[in-house]
């Protein structure tokens, strides 16, 4: 089982690199942001709740997010491994993920931290907003999301350092270059 947490600030390339990892290693992919955007598109109750937080650049409450993750994970019982993209984002979520995986006799194999400086994140997200129309990719919301990342999510680096599964990658460069470094990291833990 290869369970990967792909980690980094908004705009660090988690989604793009996850697609490539899925292709090469045949893993399942959970993007909590995608799950929530689908709920919003479908106009569900969960979508309505999530939209309020997302549009403000805030995190969905942990208890709700952990329930969502658990139900998606249940669909992947016979998986070769899972890429967790956008989850965990708080220490409470990281602890819950550990419990969920331990209950299945598993754990996080590696946490890949895609490290990108803030000015570059801002440029990438503004561009993405123009290209895709994604509602939370506007300057005001991006700034809030980056603060949330620094205060609530970045401390998870220490959580995974303590677990012995932290792997730092410089996330600036071409997609191929970065994917090459990720592949190297994954070959080591496989
Ligand atoms: P993303 O597509 O991963 O950038 O997520 C978009 C938005 O969805 C975030 O800014 C949060 O509002 C929400 N979200 C996604 N994943 C989580 C999570 N693990 N915990 C809390 N909120 C989340």
mmCIF file of C-alpha atoms and ligand atoms in Angstrom:
data_model
loop_
_atom_site.group_PDB
_atom_site.id
_atom_site.type_symbol
_atom_site.label_atom_id
_atom_site.label_comp_id
_atom_site.label_asym_id
_atom_site.label_seq_id
_atom_site.Cartn_x
_atom_site.Cartn_y
_atom_site.Cartn_z
ATOM 1 C CA UNK A 1 0.000 0.000 0.000
ATOM 2 C CA UNK A 2 1.341 3.347 -1.005
ATOM 3 C CA UNK A 3 -0.558 6.111 0.795
ATOM 4 C CA UNK A 4 0.667 9.543 -0.207
ATOM 5 C CA UNK A 5 -0.219 12.875 1.306
ATOM 6 C CA UNK A 6 0.476 15.483 -1.356
ATOM 7 C CA UNK A 7 0.945 18.673 0.577
ATOM 8 C CA UNK A 8 1.508 22.352 -0.119
ATOM 9 C CA UNK A 9 -0.131 25.758 -0.217
ATOM 10 C CA UNK A 10 -2.955 26.556 -2.643
ATOM 11 C CA UNK A 11 -1.397 26.767 -6.110
ATOM 12 C CA UNK A 12 1.618 24.594 -5.249
ATOM 13 C CA UNK A 13 0.719 22.034 -7.938
ATOM 14 C CA UNK A 14 -0.896 19.292 -5.827
ATOM 15 C CA UNK A 15 -3.722 18.595 -8.284
ATOM 16 C CA UNK A 16 -1.525 18.604 -11.391
ATOM 17 C CA UNK A 17 1.085 16.311 -9.866
ATOM 18 C CA UNK A 18 -1.594 14.012 -8.393
ATOM 19 C CA UNK A 19 -2.943 13.316 -11.888
ATOM 20 C CA UNK A 20 0.503 12.224 -13.009
ATOM 21 C CA UNK A 21 1.102 10.060 -9.935
ATOM 22 C CA UNK A 22 -2.256 8.342 -10.555
ATOM 23 C CA UNK A 23 -1.252 7.627 -14.161
ATOM 24 C CA UNK A 24 2.170 6.231 -13.304
ATOM 25 C CA UNK A 25 1.445 4.337 -10.087
ATOM 26 C CA UNK A 26 -2.228 3.390 -10.567
ATOM 27 C CA UNK A 27 -3.398 4.784 -7.241
ATOM 28 C CA UNK A 28 -6.745 6.220 -6.203
ATOM 29 C CA UNK A 29 -6.982 9.961 -5.752
ATOM 30 C CA UNK A 30 -8.995 11.891 -3.173
ATOM 31 C CA UNK A 31 -9.114 15.653 -3.694
ATOM 32 C CA UNK A 32 -11.288 17.065 -0.936
ATOM 33 C CA UNK A 33 -11.537 20.395 -2.791
ATOM 34 C CA UNK A 34 -12.912 18.540 -5.862
ATOM 35 C CA UNK A 35 -15.361 16.583 -3.697
ATOM 36 C CA UNK A 36 -16.684 19.849 -2.265
ATOM 37 C CA UNK A 37 -16.869 21.612 -5.647
ATOM 38 C CA UNK A 38 -18.918 18.692 -7.022
ATOM 39 C CA UNK A 39 -21.312 18.977 -4.074
ATOM 40 C CA UNK A 40 -21.663 22.708 -4.742
ATOM 41 C CA UNK A 41 -22.337 22.082 -8.458
ATOM 42 C CA UNK A 42 -24.991 19.502 -7.577
ATOM 43 C CA UNK A 43 -26.661 21.915 -5.164
ATOM 44 C CA UNK A 44 -26.625 19.474 -2.204
ATOM 45 C CA UNK A 45 -27.004 20.511 1.441
ATOM 46 C CA UNK A 46 -23.325 19.734 1.976
ATOM 47 C CA UNK A 47 -22.496 21.882 -1.049
ATOM 48 C CA UNK A 48 -24.455 24.800 0.362
ATOM 49 C CA UNK A 49 -22.649 24.528 3.701
ATOM 50 C CA UNK A 50 -19.244 24.187 2.025
ATOM 51 C CA UNK A 51 -19.767 27.135 -0.309
ATOM 52 C CA UNK A 52 -20.007 29.586 2.596
ATOM 53 C CA UNK A 53 -16.591 28.583 3.899
ATOM 54 C CA UNK A 54 -14.874 28.200 0.522
ATOM 55 C CA UNK A 55 -15.987 31.603 -0.737
ATOM 56 C CA UNK A 56 -14.496 33.168 2.408
ATOM 57 C CA UNK A 57 -11.229 31.282 1.973
ATOM 58 C CA UNK A 58 -11.863 29.425 5.250
ATOM 59 C CA UNK A 59 -11.587 25.724 6.018
ATOM 60 C CA UNK A 60 -14.645 23.493 6.309
ATOM 61 C CA UNK A 61 -14.984 22.394 9.983
ATOM 62 C CA UNK A 62 -12.840 19.386 10.880
ATOM 63 C CA UNK A 63 -15.664 17.094 12.032
ATOM 64 C CA UNK A 64 -17.518 17.507 8.742
ATOM 65 C CA UNK A 65 -14.390 17.131 6.650
ATOM 66 C CA UNK A 66 -13.279 13.991 8.496
ATOM 67 C CA UNK A 67 -16.713 12.376 7.909
ATOM 68 C CA UNK A 68 -16.487 13.164 4.194
ATOM 69 C CA UNK A 69 -12.991 11.714 3.971
ATOM 70 C CA UNK A 70 -14.032 8.534 5.803
ATOM 71 C CA UNK A 71 -16.906 7.902 3.415
ATOM 72 C CA UNK A 72 -14.722 8.417 0.313
ATOM 73 C CA UNK A 73 -12.028 6.165 1.773
ATOM 74 C CA UNK A 74 -14.600 3.396 2.252
ATOM 75 C CA UNK A 75 -14.941 3.182 -1.539
ATOM 76 C CA UNK A 76 -11.259 2.348 -1.918
ATOM 77 C CA UNK A 77 -11.098 -0.900 0.054
ATOM 78 C CA UNK A 78 -9.128 -2.888 -2.557
ATOM 79 C CA UNK A 79 -6.910 -0.011 -3.597
ATOM 80 C CA UNK A 80 -3.147 -0.228 -4.273
ATOM 81 C CA UNK A 81 -2.895 3.032 -2.380
ATOM 82 C CA UNK A 82 -4.417 6.477 -2.178
ATOM 83 C CA UNK A 83 -3.203 10.007 -2.878
ATOM 84 C CA UNK A 84 -4.631 12.440 -0.368
ATOM 85 C CA UNK A 85 -4.744 15.834 -2.068
ATOM 86 C CA UNK A 86 -5.901 18.758 0.074
ATOM 87 C CA UNK A 87 -6.363 16.571 3.153
ATOM 88 C CA UNK A 88 -5.241 16.773 5.930
ATOM 89 C CA UNK A 89 -5.219 20.558 6.403
ATOM 90 C CA UNK A 90 -5.187 20.673 10.222
ATOM 91 C CA UNK A 91 -3.514 18.651 12.948
ATOM 92 C CA UNK A 92 -6.891 17.224 13.942
ATOM 93 C CA UNK A 93 -7.415 15.976 10.385
ATOM 94 C CA UNK A 94 -3.921 14.458 10.297
ATOM 95 C CA UNK A 95 -4.580 12.602 13.547
ATOM 96 C CA UNK A 96 -7.942 11.379 12.242
ATOM 97 C CA UNK A 97 -6.341 10.174 9.000
ATOM 98 C CA UNK A 98 -3.770 8.241 10.965
ATOM 99 C CA UNK A 99 -6.489 6.531 13.011
ATOM 100 C CA UNK A 100 -8.529 5.698 9.892
ATOM 101 C CA UNK A 101 -5.542 4.179 8.127
ATOM 102 C CA UNK A 102 -4.306 2.358 11.237
ATOM 103 C CA UNK A 103 -7.749 0.751 11.574
ATOM 104 C CA UNK A 104 -7.132 -0.703 8.119
ATOM 105 C CA UNK A 105 -3.642 -1.858 9.087
ATOM 106 C CA UNK A 106 -2.094 0.977 7.079
ATOM 107 C CA UNK A 107 -0.465 4.368 7.522
ATOM 108 C CA UNK A 108 0.719 7.347 5.477
ATOM 109 C CA UNK A 109 3.769 6.117 3.527
ATOM 110 C CA UNK A 110 5.106 9.556 2.641
ATOM 111 C CA UNK A 111 4.128 13.204 2.881
ATOM 112 C CA UNK A 112 5.362 15.199 -0.130
ATOM 113 C CA UNK A 113 5.647 18.912 0.614
ATOM 114 C CA UNK A 114 5.594 20.966 -2.597
ATOM 115 C CA UNK A 115 7.309 24.148 -1.489
ATOM 116 C CA UNK A 116 6.571 27.285 -3.556
ATOM 117 C CA UNK A 117 7.186 30.935 -2.515
ATOM 118 C CA UNK A 118 4.105 33.104 -1.888
ATOM 119 C CA UNK A 119 4.631 35.557 -4.785
ATOM 120 C CA UNK A 120 4.660 32.670 -7.213
ATOM 121 C CA UNK A 121 1.583 31.103 -5.596
ATOM 122 C CA UNK A 122 -0.285 34.374 -5.994
ATOM 123 C CA UNK A 123 0.679 34.651 -9.699
ATOM 124 C CA UNK A 124 -0.313 31.051 -10.418
ATOM 125 C CA UNK A 125 -3.678 31.326 -8.649
ATOM 126 C CA UNK A 126 -4.622 34.625 -10.301
ATOM 127 C CA UNK A 127 -3.830 33.038 -13.679
ATOM 128 C CA UNK A 128 -5.808 29.904 -12.822
ATOM 129 C CA UNK A 129 -8.775 32.068 -11.809
ATOM 130 C CA UNK A 130 -8.678 33.852 -15.170
ATOM 131 C CA UNK A 131 -8.433 30.578 -17.081
ATOM 132 C CA UNK A 132 -10.936 28.441 -15.165
ATOM 133 C CA UNK A 133 -13.255 30.938 -13.482
ATOM 134 C CA UNK A 134 -12.751 29.130 -10.164
ATOM 135 C CA UNK A 135 -14.647 31.313 -7.690
ATOM 136 C CA UNK A 136 -12.089 31.305 -4.862
ATOM 137 C CA UNK A 137 -9.169 32.169 -7.177
ATOM 138 C CA UNK A 138 -9.548 35.946 -6.797
ATOM 139 C CA UNK A 139 -6.964 38.166 -5.125
ATOM 140 C CA UNK A 140 -8.919 38.835 -1.932
ATOM 141 C CA UNK A 141 -9.816 35.179 -1.277
ATOM 142 C CA UNK A 142 -6.369 33.942 -2.286
ATOM 143 C CA UNK A 143 -4.805 36.190 0.386
ATOM 144 C CA UNK A 144 -7.108 34.709 3.024
ATOM 145 C CA UNK A 145 -6.366 31.156 1.871
ATOM 146 C CA UNK A 146 -2.633 31.779 2.132
ATOM 147 C CA UNK A 147 -3.026 33.047 5.715
ATOM 148 C CA UNK A 148 -5.130 29.981 6.572
ATOM 149 C CA UNK A 149 -2.440 27.795 5.029
ATOM 150 C CA UNK A 150 0.343 29.428 7.067
ATOM 151 C CA UNK A 151 -1.528 29.347 10.374
ATOM 152 C CA UNK A 152 -3.535 26.111 10.251
ATOM 153 C CA UNK A 153 -1.962 23.852 7.639
ATOM 154 C CA UNK A 154 1.800 24.527 7.529
ATOM 155 C CA UNK A 155 2.250 23.214 11.132
ATOM 156 C CA UNK A 156 1.506 19.756 9.688
ATOM 157 C CA UNK A 157 5.053 19.730 8.351
ATOM 158 C CA UNK A 158 6.186 19.140 11.931
ATOM 159 C CA UNK A 159 3.510 16.492 12.447
ATOM 160 C CA UNK A 160 4.916 14.466 9.534
ATOM 161 C CA UNK A 161 8.535 15.196 10.488
ATOM 162 C CA UNK A 162 7.715 13.544 13.800
ATOM 163 C CA UNK A 163 6.129 10.631 11.966
ATOM 164 C CA UNK A 164 9.334 10.260 9.930
ATOM 165 C CA UNK A 165 7.458 10.502 6.612
ATOM 166 C CA UNK A 166 8.133 14.149 5.631
ATOM 167 C CA UNK A 167 9.725 14.715 2.210
ATOM 168 C CA UNK A 168 10.480 18.232 0.988
ATOM 169 C CA UNK A 169 10.416 19.107 -2.719
ATOM 170 C CA UNK A 170 11.179 22.458 -4.301
ATOM 171 C CA UNK A 171 7.916 23.069 -6.176
ATOM 172 C CA UNK A 172 9.328 25.699 -8.546
ATOM 173 C CA UNK A 173 10.305 24.398 -11.967
ATOM 174 C CA UNK A 174 8.751 22.598 -14.903
ATOM 175 C CA UNK A 175 5.972 20.055 -14.310
ATOM 176 C CA UNK A 176 8.257 17.280 -15.610
ATOM 177 C CA UNK A 177 11.138 18.280 -13.370
ATOM 178 C CA UNK A 178 8.964 18.274 -10.263
ATOM 179 C CA UNK A 179 7.276 15.024 -11.241
ATOM 180 C CA UNK A 180 10.745 13.500 -11.638
ATOM 181 C CA UNK A 181 11.591 14.441 -8.050
ATOM 182 C CA UNK A 182 8.287 13.053 -6.785
ATOM 183 C CA UNK A 183 8.878 9.788 -8.628
ATOM 184 C CA UNK A 184 12.316 9.515 -7.014
ATOM 185 C CA UNK A 185 10.754 9.998 -3.577
ATOM 186 C CA UNK A 186 8.057 7.398 -4.242
ATOM 187 C CA UNK A 187 10.500 4.808 -5.572
ATOM 188 C CA UNK A 188 12.282 5.047 -2.213
ATOM 189 C CA UNK A 189 9.193 4.265 -0.129
ATOM 190 C CA UNK A 190 7.549 1.710 -2.450
HETATM 191 P P1 LIG B 1 -8.542 22.977 -2.697
HETATM 192 O O1 LIG B 1 -9.182 22.643 -4.019
HETATM 193 O O2 LIG B 1 -7.848 21.797 -2.086
HETATM 194 O O3 LIG B 1 -7.676 24.193 -2.762
HETATM 195 O O4 LIG B 1 -9.741 23.329 -1.690
HETATM 196 C C1 LIG B 1 -10.620 24.419 -1.919
HETATM 197 C C2 LIG B 1 -11.314 24.802 -0.633
HETATM 198 O O5 LIG B 1 -12.080 23.697 -0.137
HETATM 199 C C3 LIG B 1 -10.403 25.181 0.531
HETATM 200 O O6 LIG B 1 -10.009 26.542 0.465
HETATM 201 C C4 LIG B 1 -11.302 24.900 1.738
HETATM 202 O O7 LIG B 1 -12.266 25.915 1.912
HETATM 203 C C5 LIG B 1 -12.036 23.651 1.281
HETATM 204 N N1 LIG B 1 -11.308 22.418 1.687
HETATM 205 C C6 LIG B 1 -10.718 21.501 0.846
HETATM 206 N N2 LIG B 1 -10.128 20.535 1.566
HETATM 207 C C7 LIG B 1 -10.329 20.829 2.871
HETATM 208 C C8 LIG B 1 -9.933 20.230 4.104
HETATM 209 N N3 LIG B 1 -9.195 19.117 4.135
HETATM 210 N N4 LIG B 1 -10.332 20.832 5.263
HETATM 211 C C9 LIG B 1 -11.065 21.947 5.257
HETATM 212 N N5 LIG B 1 -11.448 22.579 4.134
HETATM 213 C C10 LIG B 1 -11.094 22.034 2.944
#
